Amino acid sequence: AADIPCLAYRSTWRNPRIEWKFQKGSSLVLFYYGGELTEPYKNRVQFSPTTIHFNTVTREDTGKYICEVVGDSSQIAKSEVNLIVQGASAPRAPLPA
């Protein structure tokens, strides 16, 4: 599991619009937009204004997570977190000797 904070969130802004993007190399994916998680994050991530929580992470989740918050007076704040997932791949049966 992993929690990624949205340091851009300001509790003093009324009705802020929050977007989350995931960047891996030159690819940029919008995964929280318009109040909804997009596929394939829908069943793996919980959203709150200050954090996204991954139930499970894999090496595929390694990359940059960008939180962008837009206030009702067009204020914009942005924060970025680099997530690096390390560890062994899925368990395998041992090879015969």
CSV table of N, CA, C and O in Angstrom, one decimal:
chain,number,residue,atom,x,y,z
A,1,ALA,N,0.8,-1.2,0.0
A,1,ALA,CA,0.0,0.0,0.0
A,1,ALA,C,0.9,1.2,0.0
A,1,ALA,O,2.0,1.2,0.4
A,2,ALA,N,0.3,2.4,-0.5
A,2,ALA,CA,1.1,3.6,-0.5
A,2,ALA,C,0.1,4.8,-0.4
A,2,ALA,O,-1.0,4.8,-1.0
A,3,ASP,N,0.6,5.8,0.3
A,3,ASP,CA,-0.2,7.1,0.4
A,3,ASP,C,0.6,8.2,-0.2
A,3,ASP,O,1.8,8.3,0.0
A,4,ILE,N,0.0,8.9,-1.1
A,4,ILE,CA,0.7,10.0,-1.8
A,4,ILE,C,0.0,11.3,-1.4
A,4,ILE,O,-1.2,11.5,-1.7
A,5,PRO,N,0.7,12.2,-0.7
A,5,PRO,CA,0.0,13.5,-0.3
A,5,PRO,C,-0.2,14.5,-1.4
A,5,PRO,O,0.6,14.6,-2.3
A,6,CYS,N,-1.2,15.3,-1.3
A,6,CYS,CA,-1.5,16.4,-2.2
A,6,CYS,C,-1.1,17.7,-1.4
A,6,CYS,O,-1.9,18.2,-0.7
A,7,LEU,N,0.2,18.1,-1.4
A,7,LEU,CA,0.6,19.2,-0.6
A,7,LEU,C,0.1,20.5,-1.2
A,7,LEU,O,0.2,21.6,-0.5
A,8,ALA,N,-0.5,20.5,-2.4
A,8,ALA,CA,-1.1,21.7,-3.0
A,8,ALA,C,-2.4,22.1,-2.4
A,8,ALA,O,-2.9,23.2,-2.6
A,9,TYR,N,-3.1,21.1,-1.7
A,9,TYR,CA,-4.4,21.4,-1.2
A,9,TYR,C,-4.5,22.5,-0.2
A,9,TYR,O,-3.6,22.5,0.7
A,10,ARG,N,-5.4,23.4,-0.3
A,10,ARG,CA,-5.6,24.5,0.6
A,10,ARG,C,-7.0,24.4,1.2
A,10,ARG,O,-7.9,24.6,0.5
A,11,SER,N,-7.1,24.2,2.5
A,11,SER,CA,-8.4,24.1,3.1
A,11,SER,C,-9.1,25.4,3.1
A,11,SER,O,-10.4,25.4,3.3
A,12,THR,N,-8.4,26.5,2.9
A,12,THR,CA,-9.1,27.8,2.9
A,12,THR,C,-9.8,28.2,1.6
A,12,THR,O,-10.5,29.1,1.5
A,13,TRP,N,-9.4,27.4,0.5
A,13,TRP,CA,-10.1,27.7,-0.8
A,13,TRP,C,-11.4,27.0,-0.8
A,13,TRP,O,-11.6,25.9,-0.4
A,14,ARG,N,-12.4,27.8,-1.2
A,14,ARG,CA,-13.8,27.2,-1.3
A,14,ARG,C,-14.0,26.4,-2.6
A,14,ARG,O,-13.6,26.9,-3.7
A,15,ASN,N,-14.5,25.2,-2.5
A,15,ASN,CA,-14.8,24.4,-3.6
A,15,ASN,C,-13.7,24.2,-4.6
A,15,ASN,O,-13.8,24.5,-5.8
A,16,PRO,N,-12.5,23.8,-4.1
A,16,PRO,CA,-11.4,23.7,-5.1
A,16,PRO,C,-11.6,22.5,-6.0
A,16,PRO,O,-12.3,21.5,-5.6
A,17,ARG,N,-11.1,22.6,-7.2
A,17,ARG,CA,-11.1,21.5,-8.2
A,17,ARG,C,-9.8,20.8,-8.1
A,17,ARG,O,-8.7,21.4,-8.2
A,18,ILE,N,-9.8,19.5,-7.9
A,18,ILE,CA,-8.6,18.7,-7.7
A,18,ILE,C,-8.4,17.8,-8.8
A,18,ILE,O,-9.4,17.1,-9.2
A,19,GLU,N,-7.2,17.7,-9.4
A,19,GLU,CA,-6.9,16.8,-10.5
A,19,GLU,C,-5.6,16.1,-10.1
A,19,GLU,O,-4.7,16.7,-9.6
A,20,TRP,N,-5.6,14.8,-10.4
A,20,TRP,CA,-4.3,14.0,-10.2
A,20,TRP,C,-3.9,13.5,-11.6
A,20,TRP,O,-4.7,13.0,-12.4
A,21,LYS,N,-2.6,13.6,-11.9
A,21,LYS,CA,-2.0,13.1,-13.1
A,21,LYS,C,-0.9,12.2,-12.7
A,21,LYS,O,-0.2,12.4,-11.7
A,22,PHE,N,-0.6,11.2,-13.6
A,22,PHE,CA,0.5,10.3,-13.4
A,22,PHE,C,1.4,10.4,-14.6
A,22,PHE,O,1.0,10.3,-15.8
A,23,GLN,N,2.7,10.7,-14.4
A,23,GLN,CA,3.7,10.8,-15.5
A,23,GLN,C,4.7,9.7,-15.4
A,23,GLN,O,5.3,9.5,-14.3
A,24,LYS,N,4.9,9.0,-16.5
A,24,LYS,CA,5.9,8.0,-16.6
A,24,LYS,C,6.6,8.2,-17.9
A,24,LYS,O,6.0,8.1,-19.0
A,25,GLY,N,7.8,8.6,-17.9
A,25,GLY,CA,8.5,9.0,-19.1
A,25,GLY,C,7.8,10.2,-19.8
A,25,GLY,O,7.5,11.2,-19.1
A,26,SER,N,7.5,10.0,-21.1
A,26,SER,CA,6.8,11.1,-21.7
A,26,SER,C,5.3,11.0,-21.7
A,26,SER,O,4.6,11.8,-22.2
A,27,SER,N,4.8,9.9,-21.1
A,27,SER,CA,3.4,9.6,-21.0
A,27,SER,C,2.8,10.4,-19.8
A,27,SER,O,3.3,10.3,-18.7
A,28,LEU,N,1.6,11.0,-20.0
A,28,LEU,CA,0.9,11.7,-18.9
A,28,LEU,C,-0.5,11.2,-18.9
A,28,LEU,O,-1.2,11.3,-19.9
A,29,VAL,N,-1.0,10.6,-17.8
A,29,VAL,CA,-2.3,10.1,-17.6
A,29,VAL,C,-3.1,10.9,-16.6
A,29,VAL,O,-2.6,11.1,-15.5
A,30,LEU,N,-4.3,11.3,-16.9
A,30,LEU,CA,-5.2,11.9,-16.0
A,30,LEU,C,-5.9,10.8,-15.2
A,30,LEU,O,-6.6,10.0,-15.9
A,31,PHE,N,-5.7,10.7,-13.9
A,31,PHE,CA,-6.4,9.6,-13.3
A,31,PHE,C,-7.4,10.0,-12.2
A,31,PHE,O,-8.2,9.2,-11.7
A,32,TYR,N,-7.5,11.3,-11.8
A,32,TYR,CA,-8.6,11.7,-11.0
A,32,TYR,C,-9.0,13.1,-11.6
A,32,TYR,O,-8.2,14.0,-11.7
A,33,TYR,N,-10.2,13.1,-12.2
A,33,TYR,CA,-10.7,14.3,-12.9
A,33,TYR,C,-12.2,14.4,-12.8
A,33,TYR,O,-12.9,13.4,-12.8
A,34,GLY,N,-12.7,15.6,-12.6
A,34,GLY,CA,-14.1,15.8,-12.5
A,34,GLY,C,-14.8,15.0,-11.3
A,34,GLY,O,-15.9,14.6,-11.4
A,35,GLY,N,-14.0,14.8,-10.2
A,35,GLY,CA,-14.6,14.1,-9.1
A,35,GLY,C,-14.6,12.6,-9.2
A,35,GLY,O,-15.3,11.9,-8.5
A,36,GLU,N,-13.9,12.1,-10.3
A,36,GLU,CA,-14.0,10.6,-10.5
A,36,GLU,C,-12.6,10.1,-10.7
A,36,GLU,O,-11.7,10.7,-11.4
A,37,LEU,N,-12.3,8.9,-10.2
A,37,LEU,CA,-11.1,8.1,-10.6
A,37,LEU,C,-11.4,7.5,-11.9
A,37,LEU,O,-12.4,7.0,-12.2
A,38,THR,N,-10.3,7.5,-12.7
A,38,THR,CA,-10.4,6.8,-14.1
A,38,THR,C,-9.9,5.4,-14.0
A,38,THR,O,-9.3,5.0,-13.0
A,39,GLU,N,-10.2,4.6,-15.0
A,39,GLU,CA,-9.6,3.3,-15.1
A,39,GLU,C,-8.1,3.4,-15.4
A,39,GLU,O,-7.8,4.4,-16.0
A,40,PRO,N,-7.3,2.6,-14.9
A,40,PRO,CA,-7.5,1.4,-14.1
A,40,PRO,C,-7.4,1.6,-12.6
A,40,PRO,O,-7.2,0.7,-11.8
A,41,TYR,N,-7.5,2.9,-12.2
A,41,TYR,CA,-7.3,3.3,-10.8
A,41,TYR,C,-8.6,3.1,-9.9
A,41,TYR,O,-8.5,3.0,-8.7
A,42,LYS,N,-9.7,3.0,-10.6
A,42,LYS,CA,-11.0,3.0,-9.9
A,42,LYS,C,-11.1,2.1,-8.7
A,42,LYS,O,-11.6,2.4,-7.7
A,43,ASN,N,-10.6,0.8,-8.9
A,43,ASN,CA,-10.8,-0.2,-7.9
A,43,ASN,C,-9.5,-0.3,-7.0
A,43,ASN,O,-9.5,-1.2,-6.1
A,44,ARG,N,-8.5,0.5,-7.2
A,44,ARG,CA,-7.3,0.3,-6.5
A,44,ARG,C,-6.9,1.5,-5.6
A,44,ARG,O,-6.0,1.4,-4.8
A,45,VAL,N,-7.6,2.6,-5.8
A,45,VAL,CA,-7.2,3.9,-5.2
A,45,VAL,C,-8.4,4.5,-4.4
A,45,VAL,O,-9.5,4.5,-4.9
A,46,GLN,N,-8.1,5.0,-3.2
A,46,GLN,CA,-9.1,5.8,-2.5
A,46,GLN,C,-8.6,7.3,-2.6
A,46,GLN,O,-7.4,7.5,-2.4
A,47,PHE,N,-9.6,8.2,-2.8
A,47,PHE,CA,-9.3,9.6,-2.9
A,47,PHE,C,-9.7,10.4,-1.7
A,47,PHE,O,-10.8,10.1,-1.2
A,48,SER,N,-8.9,11.3,-1.2
A,48,SER,CA,-9.4,12.3,-0.3
A,48,SER,C,-8.7,13.6,-0.8
A,48,SER,O,-7.8,13.6,-1.6
A,49,PRO,N,-9.2,14.8,-0.4
A,49,PRO,CA,-8.6,16.0,-0.9
A,49,PRO,C,-7.2,16.2,-0.6
A,49,PRO,O,-6.4,16.8,-1.3
A,50,THR,N,-6.7,15.5,0.4
A,50,THR,CA,-5.3,15.7,0.8
A,50,THR,C,-4.4,14.5,0.5
A,50,THR,O,-3.2,14.6,0.6
A,51,THR,N,-4.9,13.4,0.1
A,51,THR,CA,-4.1,12.2,-0.1
A,51,THR,C,-4.8,11.3,-1.1
A,51,THR,O,-6.0,11.2,-1.2
A,52,ILE,N,-4.0,10.5,-1.9
A,52,ILE,CA,-4.6,9.3,-2.6
A,52,ILE,C,-3.9,8.1,-1.9
A,52,ILE,O,-2.7,8.1,-1.6
A,53,HIS,N,-4.7,7.1,-1.7
A,53,HIS,CA,-4.2,5.9,-1.1
A,53,HIS,C,-4.4,4.7,-2.0
A,53,HIS,O,-5.4,4.4,-2.5
A,54,PHE,N,-3.2,4.1,-2.3
A,54,PHE,CA,-3.2,2.9,-3.2
A,54,PHE,C,-3.4,1.7,-2.3
A,54,PHE,O,-2.6,1.5,-1.3
A,55,ASN,N,-4.3,0.8,-2.5
A,55,ASN,CA,-4.5,-0.4,-1.8
A,55,ASN,C,-3.3,-1.3,-2.0
A,55,ASN,O,-2.7,-2.0,-1.1
A,56,THR,N,-2.8,-1.4,-3.2
A,56,THR,CA,-1.6,-2.2,-3.6
A,56,THR,C,-0.9,-1.4,-4.7
A,56,THR,O,-1.5,-0.6,-5.4
A,57,VAL,N,0.4,-1.6,-4.7
A,57,VAL,CA,1.2,-0.9,-5.7
A,57,VAL,C,2.1,-2.0,-6.4
A,57,VAL,O,2.4,-3.0,-5.8
A,58,THR,N,2.4,-1.7,-7.7
A,58,THR,CA,3.3,-2.6,-8.4
A,58,THR,C,4.4,-1.7,-9.0
A,58,THR,O,4.3,-0.5,-9.0
A,59,ARG,N,5.4,-2.4,-9.7
A,59,ARG,CA,6.4,-1.6,-10.3
A,59,ARG,C,5.8,-0.7,-11.4
A,59,ARG,O,6.4,0.4,-11.7
A,60,GLU,N,4.7,-1.1,-12.0
A,60,GLU,CA,4.1,-0.2,-13.0
A,60,GLU,C,3.6,1.1,-12.4
A,60,GLU,O,3.4,2.1,-13.2
A,61,ASP,N,3.5,1.2,-11.1
A,61,ASP,CA,3.0,2.5,-10.5
A,61,ASP,C,4.2,3.4,-10.2
A,61,ASP,O,4.0,4.6,-9.8
A,62,THR,N,5.4,3.0,-10.5
A,62,THR,CA,6.6,3.9,-10.4
A,62,THR,C,6.5,5.0,-11.4
A,62,THR,O,6.2,4.8,-12.5
A,63,GLY,N,6.6,6.3,-10.8
A,63,GLY,CA,6.5,7.4,-11.7
A,63,GLY,C,6.2,8.7,-10.9
A,63,GLY,O,6.3,8.6,-9.6
A,64,LYS,N,5.9,9.7,-11.5
A,64,LYS,CA,5.6,11.0,-10.9
A,64,LYS,C,4.1,11.2,-10.8
A,64,LYS,O,3.4,11.1,-11.8
A,65,TYR,N,3.6,11.6,-9.6
A,65,TYR,CA,2.2,11.9,-9.3
A,65,TYR,C,2.1,13.3,-9.1
A,65,TYR,O,2.7,13.9,-8.2
A,66,ILE,N,1.2,14.0,-9.9
A,66,ILE,CA,1.1,15.4,-9.8
A,66,ILE,C,-0.3,15.8,-9.4
A,66,ILE,O,-1.3,15.3,-10.0
A,67,CYS,N,-0.4,16.5,-8.3
A,67,CYS,CA,-1.7,17.0,-7.8
A,67,CYS,C,-1.8,18.5,-8.1
A,67,CYS,O,-1.0,19.3,-7.8
A,68,GLU,N,-2.9,18.8,-8.8
A,68,GLU,CA,-3.2,20.2,-9.2
A,68,GLU,C,-4.5,20.6,-8.6
A,68,GLU,O,-5.5,20.0,-8.7
A,69,VAL,N,-4.5,21.8,-7.9
A,69,VAL,CA,-5.7,22.3,-7.2
A,69,VAL,C,-6.0,23.6,-7.8
A,69,VAL,O,-5.1,24.5,-7.8
A,70,VAL,N,-7.2,23.8,-8.2
A,70,VAL,CA,-7.6,25.1,-8.7
A,70,VAL,C,-8.7,25.7,-7.8
A,70,VAL,O,-9.8,25.0,-7.6
A,71,GLY,N,-8.5,26.9,-7.3
A,71,GLY,CA,-9.5,27.5,-6.4
A,71,GLY,C,-10.6,28.2,-7.2
A,71,GLY,O,-10.5,28.4,-8.4
A,72,ASP,N,-11.6,28.7,-6.5
A,72,ASP,CA,-12.7,29.4,-7.1
A,72,ASP,C,-12.4,30.7,-7.7
A,72,ASP,O,-13.1,31.3,-8.5
A,73,SER,N,-11.2,31.3,-7.3
A,73,SER,CA,-10.8,32.6,-7.8
A,73,SER,C,-9.6,32.4,-8.8
A,73,SER,O,-8.8,33.2,-9.0
A,74,SER,N,-9.6,31.2,-9.4
A,74,SER,CA,-8.5,30.8,-10.4
A,74,SER,C,-7.1,30.7,-9.8
A,74,SER,O,-6.2,30.8,-10.5
A,75,GLN,N,-7.0,30.6,-8.4
A,75,GLN,CA,-5.7,30.3,-7.9
A,75,GLN,C,-5.3,28.9,-8.3
A,75,GLN,O,-6.2,28.0,-8.4
A,76,ILE,N,-4.1,28.7,-8.5
A,76,ILE,CA,-3.6,27.3,-8.9
A,76,ILE,C,-2.4,26.9,-8.0
A,76,ILE,O,-1.5,27.7,-7.8
A,77,ALA,N,-2.5,25.7,-7.4
A,77,ALA,CA,-1.3,25.2,-6.7
A,77,ALA,C,-1.1,23.8,-7.2
A,77,ALA,O,-2.0,23.1,-7.6
A,78,LYS,N,0.2,23.4,-7.2
A,78,LYS,CA,0.6,22.1,-7.7
A,78,LYS,C,1.6,21.5,-6.8
A,78,LYS,O,2.5,22.2,-6.3
A,79,SER,N,1.5,20.2,-6.6
A,79,SER,CA,2.6,19.4,-5.9
A,79,SER,C,2.9,18.2,-6.7
A,79,SER,O,2.0,17.6,-7.4
A,80,GLU,N,4.1,17.7,-6.6
A,80,GLU,CA,4.6,16.5,-7.3
A,80,GLU,C,5.2,15.6,-6.3
A,80,GLU,O,6.0,16.0,-5.4
A,81,VAL,N,5.0,14.3,-6.5
A,81,VAL,CA,5.7,13.2,-5.7
A,81,VAL,C,6.2,12.1,-6.6
A,81,VAL,O,5.4,11.7,-7.4
A,82,ASN,N,7.4,11.8,-6.5
A,82,ASN,CA,7.9,10.6,-7.2
A,82,ASN,C,7.8,9.4,-6.4
A,82,ASN,O,8.2,9.3,-5.3
A,83,LEU,N,7.1,8.4,-7.0
A,83,LEU,CA,6.9,7.1,-6.3
A,83,LEU,C,7.8,6.1,-7.0
A,83,LEU,O,7.8,6.0,-8.2
A,84,ILE,N,8.6,5.4,-6.2
A,84,ILE,CA,9.5,4.3,-6.7
A,84,ILE,C,9.1,3.0,-6.0
A,84,ILE,O,9.2,2.9,-4.8
A,85,VAL,N,8.6,2.1,-6.8
A,85,VAL,CA,8.2,0.8,-6.2
A,85,VAL,C,9.3,-0.2,-6.5
A,85,VAL,O,9.7,-0.5,-7.6
A,86,GLN,N,9.9,-0.7,-5.4
A,86,GLN,CA,11.0,-1.7,-5.5
A,86,GLN,C,10.5,-3.0,-5.0
A,86,GLN,O,9.5,-3.1,-4.3
A,87,GLY,N,11.2,-4.1,-5.3
A,87,GLY,CA,10.8,-5.4,-4.7
A,87,GLY,C,10.8,-6.4,-5.7
A,87,GLY,O,10.9,-6.2,-6.9
A,88,ALA,N,10.7,-7.6,-5.3
A,88,ALA,CA,10.7,-8.8,-6.2
A,88,ALA,C,9.4,-8.8,-7.0
A,88,ALA,O,8.4,-8.3,-6.6
A,89,SER,N,9.5,-9.5,-8.1
A,89,SER,CA,8.3,-9.7,-8.9
A,89,SER,C,7.5,-10.8,-8.3
A,89,SER,O,7.8,-11.3,-7.2
A,90,ALA,N,6.4,-11.2,-8.9
A,90,ALA,CA,5.5,-12.2,-8.3
A,90,ALA,C,6.2,-13.4,-8.0
A,90,ALA,O,7.1,-13.8,-8.7
A,91,PRO,N,5.8,-14.1,-6.9
A,91,PRO,CA,6.5,-15.3,-6.5
A,91,PRO,C,6.4,-16.4,-7.6
A,91,PRO,O,5.4,-16.5,-8.3
A,92,ARG,N,7.5,-17.2,-7.8
A,92,ARG,CA,7.5,-18.2,-8.8
A,92,ARG,C,7.8,-19.6,-8.1
A,92,ARG,O,8.4,-19.6,-7.1
A,93,ALA,N,7.4,-20.6,-8.8
A,93,ALA,CA,7.7,-21.9,-8.3
A,93,ALA,C,9.2,-22.2,-8.5
A,93,ALA,O,9.8,-21.7,-9.5
A,94,PRO,N,9.9,-22.8,-7.5
A,94,PRO,CA,11.3,-23.0,-7.7
A,94,PRO,C,11.6,-23.9,-8.9
A,94,PRO,O,10.8,-24.8,-9.3
A,95,LEU,N,12.7,-23.7,-9.6
A,95,LEU,CA,13.1,-24.5,-10.7
A,95,LEU,C,13.6,-25.9,-10.2
A,95,LEU,O,14.2,-26.0,-9.1
A,96,PRO,N,13.3,-27.0,-10.9
A,96,PRO,CA,13.8,-28.3,-10.5
A,96,PRO,C,15.3,-28.3,-10.5
A,96,PRO,O,15.9,-27.7,-11.3
A,97,ALA,N,15.8,-29.1,-9.5
A,97,ALA,CA,17.3,-29.2,-9.4
A,97,ALA,C,17.9,-30.1,-10.4
A,97,ALA,O,17.3,-30.9,-11.0
